[in-house]
Coordinates of N, CA and C in Angstrom, one line a residue:
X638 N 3.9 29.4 -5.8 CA 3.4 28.0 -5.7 C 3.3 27.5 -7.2
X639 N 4.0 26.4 -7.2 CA 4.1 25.9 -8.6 C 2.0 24.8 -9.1
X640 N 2.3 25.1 -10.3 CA 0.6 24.4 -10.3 C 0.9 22.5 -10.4
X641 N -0.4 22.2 -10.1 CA -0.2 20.6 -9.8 C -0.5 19.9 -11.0
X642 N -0.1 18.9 -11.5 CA 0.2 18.2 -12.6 C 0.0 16.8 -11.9
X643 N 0.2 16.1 -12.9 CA -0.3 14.5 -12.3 C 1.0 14.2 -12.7
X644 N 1.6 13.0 -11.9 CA 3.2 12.8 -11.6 C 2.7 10.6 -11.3
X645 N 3.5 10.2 -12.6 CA 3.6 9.0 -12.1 C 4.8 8.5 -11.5
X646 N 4.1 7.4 -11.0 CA 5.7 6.9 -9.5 C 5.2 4.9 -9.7
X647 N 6.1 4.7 -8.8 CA 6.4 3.6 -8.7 C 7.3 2.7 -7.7
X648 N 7.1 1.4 -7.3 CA 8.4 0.7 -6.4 C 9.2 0.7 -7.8
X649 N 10.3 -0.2 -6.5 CA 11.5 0.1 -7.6 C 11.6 -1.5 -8.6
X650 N 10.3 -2.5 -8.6 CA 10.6 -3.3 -9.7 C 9.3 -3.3 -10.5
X651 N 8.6 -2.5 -10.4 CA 7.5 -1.5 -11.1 C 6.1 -2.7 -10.8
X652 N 6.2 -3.4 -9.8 CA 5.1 -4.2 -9.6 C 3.3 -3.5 -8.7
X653 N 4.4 -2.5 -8.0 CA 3.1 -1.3 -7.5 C 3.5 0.3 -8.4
X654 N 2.1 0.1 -9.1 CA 2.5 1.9 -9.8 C 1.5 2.7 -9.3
X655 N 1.7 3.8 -9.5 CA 0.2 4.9 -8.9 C 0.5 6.0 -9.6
X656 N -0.4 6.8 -9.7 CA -0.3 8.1 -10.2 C -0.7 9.0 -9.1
X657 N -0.4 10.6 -8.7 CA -0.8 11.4 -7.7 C -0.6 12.7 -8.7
X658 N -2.0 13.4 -8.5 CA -2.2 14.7 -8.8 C -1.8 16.1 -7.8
X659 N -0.6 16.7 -8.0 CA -0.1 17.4 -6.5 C 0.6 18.2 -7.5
X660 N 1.2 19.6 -6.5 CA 2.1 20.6 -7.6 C 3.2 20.3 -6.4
X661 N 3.5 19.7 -5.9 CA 4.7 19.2 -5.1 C 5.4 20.4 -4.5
X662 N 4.7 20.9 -4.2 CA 4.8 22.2 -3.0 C 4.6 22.5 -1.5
X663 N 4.6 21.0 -0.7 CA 4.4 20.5 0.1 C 6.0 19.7 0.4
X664 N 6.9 19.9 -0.1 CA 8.0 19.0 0.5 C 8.5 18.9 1.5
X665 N 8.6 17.8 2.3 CA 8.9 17.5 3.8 C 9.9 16.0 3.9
X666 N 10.8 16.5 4.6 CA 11.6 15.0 5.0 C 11.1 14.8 6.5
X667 N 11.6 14.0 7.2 CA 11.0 13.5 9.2 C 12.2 12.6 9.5
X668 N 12.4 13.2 10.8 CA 13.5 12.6 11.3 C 13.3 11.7 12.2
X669 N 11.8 11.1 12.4 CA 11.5 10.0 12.6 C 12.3 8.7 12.7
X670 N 12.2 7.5 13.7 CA 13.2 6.3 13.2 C 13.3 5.7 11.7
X671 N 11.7 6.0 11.3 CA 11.7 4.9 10.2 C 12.0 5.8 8.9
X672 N 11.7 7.0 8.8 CA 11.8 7.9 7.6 C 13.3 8.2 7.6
X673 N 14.1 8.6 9.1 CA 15.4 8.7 8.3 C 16.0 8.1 8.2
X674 N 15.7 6.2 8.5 CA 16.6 5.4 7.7 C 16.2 5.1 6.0
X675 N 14.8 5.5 6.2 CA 14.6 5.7 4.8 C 15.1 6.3 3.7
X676 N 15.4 7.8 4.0 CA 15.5 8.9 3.4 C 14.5 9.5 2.3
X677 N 13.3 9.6 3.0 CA 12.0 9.8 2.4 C 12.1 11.0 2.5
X678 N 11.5 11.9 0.7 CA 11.1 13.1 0.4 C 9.8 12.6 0.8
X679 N 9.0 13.4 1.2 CA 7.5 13.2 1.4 C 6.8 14.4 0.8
X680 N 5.6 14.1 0.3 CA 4.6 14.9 -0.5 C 3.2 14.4 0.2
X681 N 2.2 15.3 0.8 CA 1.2 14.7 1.2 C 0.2 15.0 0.1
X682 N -0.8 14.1 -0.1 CA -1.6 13.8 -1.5 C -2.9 14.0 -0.9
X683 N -4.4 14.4 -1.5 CA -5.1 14.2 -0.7 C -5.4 12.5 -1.7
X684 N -6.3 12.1 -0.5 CA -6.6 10.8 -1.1 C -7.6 10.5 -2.2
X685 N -8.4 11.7 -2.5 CA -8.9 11.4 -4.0 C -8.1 12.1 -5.2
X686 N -6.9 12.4 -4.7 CA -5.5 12.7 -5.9 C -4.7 11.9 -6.2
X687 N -5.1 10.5 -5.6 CA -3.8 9.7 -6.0 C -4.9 8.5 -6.1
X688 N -4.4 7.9 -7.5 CA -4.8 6.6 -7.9 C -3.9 5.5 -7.6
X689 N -4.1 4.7 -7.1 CA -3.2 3.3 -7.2 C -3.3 2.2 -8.5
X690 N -2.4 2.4 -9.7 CA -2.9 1.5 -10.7 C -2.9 0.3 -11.0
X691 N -1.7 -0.1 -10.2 CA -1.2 -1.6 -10.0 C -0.3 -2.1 -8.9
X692 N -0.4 -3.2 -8.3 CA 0.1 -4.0 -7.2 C -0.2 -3.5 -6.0
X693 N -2.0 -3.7 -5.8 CA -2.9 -3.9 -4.3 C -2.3 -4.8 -4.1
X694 N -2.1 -6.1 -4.8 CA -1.7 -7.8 -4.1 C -0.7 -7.6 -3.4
X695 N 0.1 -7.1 -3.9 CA 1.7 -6.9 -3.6 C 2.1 -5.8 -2.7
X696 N 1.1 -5.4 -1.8 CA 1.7 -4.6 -0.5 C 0.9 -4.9 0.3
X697 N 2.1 -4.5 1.5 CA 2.2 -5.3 2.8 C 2.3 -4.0 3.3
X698 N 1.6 -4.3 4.7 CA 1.2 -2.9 5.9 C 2.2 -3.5 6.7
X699 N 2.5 -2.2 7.1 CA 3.8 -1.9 8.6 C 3.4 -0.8 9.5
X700 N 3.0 -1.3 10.7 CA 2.3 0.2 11.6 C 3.5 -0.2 12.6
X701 N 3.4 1.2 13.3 CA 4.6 0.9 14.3 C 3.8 2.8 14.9
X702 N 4.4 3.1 16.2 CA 4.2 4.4 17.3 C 2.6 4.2 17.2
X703 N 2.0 5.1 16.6 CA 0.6 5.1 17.3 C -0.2 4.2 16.4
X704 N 0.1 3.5 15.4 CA -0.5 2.8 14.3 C -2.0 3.1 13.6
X705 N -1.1 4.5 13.4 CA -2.6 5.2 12.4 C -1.9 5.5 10.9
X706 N -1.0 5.2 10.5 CA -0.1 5.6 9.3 C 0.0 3.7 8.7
X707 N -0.8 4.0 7.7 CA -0.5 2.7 6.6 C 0.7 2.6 6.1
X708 N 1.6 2.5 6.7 CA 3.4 2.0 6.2 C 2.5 0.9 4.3
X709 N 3.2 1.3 3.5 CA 2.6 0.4 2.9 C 3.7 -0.4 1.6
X710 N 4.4 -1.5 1.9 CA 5.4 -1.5 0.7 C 5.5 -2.4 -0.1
X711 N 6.3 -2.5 -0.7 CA 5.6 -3.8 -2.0 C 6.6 -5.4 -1.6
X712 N 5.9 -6.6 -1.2 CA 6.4 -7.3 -0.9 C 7.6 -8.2 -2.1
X713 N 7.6 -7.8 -3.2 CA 8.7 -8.3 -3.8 C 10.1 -7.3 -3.7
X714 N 10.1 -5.9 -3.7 CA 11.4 -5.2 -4.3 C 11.4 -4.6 -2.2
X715 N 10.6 -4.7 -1.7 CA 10.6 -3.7 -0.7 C 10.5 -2.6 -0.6
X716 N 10.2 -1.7 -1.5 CA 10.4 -0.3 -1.5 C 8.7 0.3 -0.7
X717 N 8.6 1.4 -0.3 CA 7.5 1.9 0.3 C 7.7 3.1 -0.4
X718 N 6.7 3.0 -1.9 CA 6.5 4.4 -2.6 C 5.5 4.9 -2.1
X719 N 4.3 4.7 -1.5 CA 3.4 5.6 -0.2 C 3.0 5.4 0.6
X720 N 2.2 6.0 1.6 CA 1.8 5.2 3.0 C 0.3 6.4 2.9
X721 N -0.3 5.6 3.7 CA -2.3 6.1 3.9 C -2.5 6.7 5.1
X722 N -2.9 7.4 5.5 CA -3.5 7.9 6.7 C -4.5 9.7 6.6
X723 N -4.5 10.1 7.9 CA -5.3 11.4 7.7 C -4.0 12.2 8.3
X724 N -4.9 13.6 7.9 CA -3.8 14.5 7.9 C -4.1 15.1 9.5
X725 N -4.0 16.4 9.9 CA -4.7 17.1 10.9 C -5.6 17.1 10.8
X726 N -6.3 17.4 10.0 CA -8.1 17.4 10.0 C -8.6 16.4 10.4
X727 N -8.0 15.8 9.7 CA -9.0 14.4 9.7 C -9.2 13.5 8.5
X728 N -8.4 14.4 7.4 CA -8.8 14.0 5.9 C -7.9 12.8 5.4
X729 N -8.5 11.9 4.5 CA -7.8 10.5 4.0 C -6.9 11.5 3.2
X730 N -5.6 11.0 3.4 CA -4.3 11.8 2.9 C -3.1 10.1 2.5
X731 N -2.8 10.5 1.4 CA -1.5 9.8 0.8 C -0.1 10.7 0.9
X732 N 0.9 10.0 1.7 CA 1.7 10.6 1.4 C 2.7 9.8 0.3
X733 N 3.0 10.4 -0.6 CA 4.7 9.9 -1.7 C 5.4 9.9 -1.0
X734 N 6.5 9.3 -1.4 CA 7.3 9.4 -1.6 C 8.2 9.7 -3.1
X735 N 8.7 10.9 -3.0 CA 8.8 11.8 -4.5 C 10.2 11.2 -4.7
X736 N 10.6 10.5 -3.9 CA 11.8 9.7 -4.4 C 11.5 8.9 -5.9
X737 N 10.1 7.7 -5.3 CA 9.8 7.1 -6.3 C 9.2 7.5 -7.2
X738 N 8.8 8.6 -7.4 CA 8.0 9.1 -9.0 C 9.3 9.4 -10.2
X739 N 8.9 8.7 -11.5 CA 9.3 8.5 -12.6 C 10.2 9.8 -13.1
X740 N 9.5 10.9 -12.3 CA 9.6 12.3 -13.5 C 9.7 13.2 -12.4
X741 N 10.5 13.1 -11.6 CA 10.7 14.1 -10.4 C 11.8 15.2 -10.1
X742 N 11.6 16.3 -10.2 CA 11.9 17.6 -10.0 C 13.3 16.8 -8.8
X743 N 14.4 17.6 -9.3 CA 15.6 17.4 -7.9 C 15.3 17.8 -6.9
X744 N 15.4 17.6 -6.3 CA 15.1 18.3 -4.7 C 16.2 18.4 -3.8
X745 N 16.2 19.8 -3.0 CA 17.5 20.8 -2.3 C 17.1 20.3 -1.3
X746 N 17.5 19.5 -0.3 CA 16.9 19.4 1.1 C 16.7 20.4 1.9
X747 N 18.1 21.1 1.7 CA 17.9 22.2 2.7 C 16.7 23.5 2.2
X748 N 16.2 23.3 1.3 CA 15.0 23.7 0.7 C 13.6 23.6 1.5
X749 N 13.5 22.6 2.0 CA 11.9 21.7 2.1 C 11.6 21.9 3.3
X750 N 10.7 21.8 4.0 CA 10.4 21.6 5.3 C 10.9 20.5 6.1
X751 N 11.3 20.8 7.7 CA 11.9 19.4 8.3 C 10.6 19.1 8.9
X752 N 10.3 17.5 8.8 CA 9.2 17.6 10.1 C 10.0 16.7 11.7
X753 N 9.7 17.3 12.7 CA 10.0 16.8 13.8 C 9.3 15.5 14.4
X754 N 9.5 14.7 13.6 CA 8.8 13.4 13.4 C 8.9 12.3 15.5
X755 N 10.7 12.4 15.4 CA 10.9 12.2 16.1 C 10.3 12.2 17.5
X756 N 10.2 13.5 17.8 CA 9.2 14.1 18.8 C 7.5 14.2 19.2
X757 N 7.3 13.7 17.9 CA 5.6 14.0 17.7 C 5.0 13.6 18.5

């Protein structure tokens, strides 16, 4: 297990930035409608490991299946660098997307966990 480090990210016209404290050892793609037209690496964060440092104004919520996942993306570039919700427990959880972080490790798909999003 690699150790967690704080990783900045961003949309792609840098109007929403955030930082998330994670050792990115959690990687998951979902074959979900909306994630695999995305092609979202996902990282789940807990939600007091990730700061949002700029562009609250600038995102726009998208719920869609059971509408407990804060779709959340930035109304000028469109990109969706994270979304809000709880995990299994019950815990306020961020998930990344490790696409958008600044300083990010490559990632092997066939590496990471699949999640069966589709099905859930």
């Amino acid at each position: 297990m690699s150790e967690a480090r704080t990783y900045h990210g961003q949309c792609h016209c840098g109007a929403v930035r955030f930082t998330a404290n994670t050792a990115l050892d959690g990687l998951m793609d979902c074959n979900c409608s909306r994630c695999r037209r995305l092609g979202w690496i996902l990282q789940p964060v807990p939600a007091d490991e990730f700061v949002l440092l700029s562009g609250a104004d600038k995102l726009v919520p998208y719920h869609f299946n059971t509408d407990r996942i804060d779709h959340l993306f930035c109304s000028h570039c469109g990109i969706e660098s994270f979304a809000r919700g709880e995990d299994g427990s019950g815990k306020a959880t961020v998930m990344i997307n490790v696409n958008c972080l600044d300083d990010a490790p490559a990632v092997d798909r066939n590496t990471i966990r699949h999640w069966d999003g589709a099905n859930f």
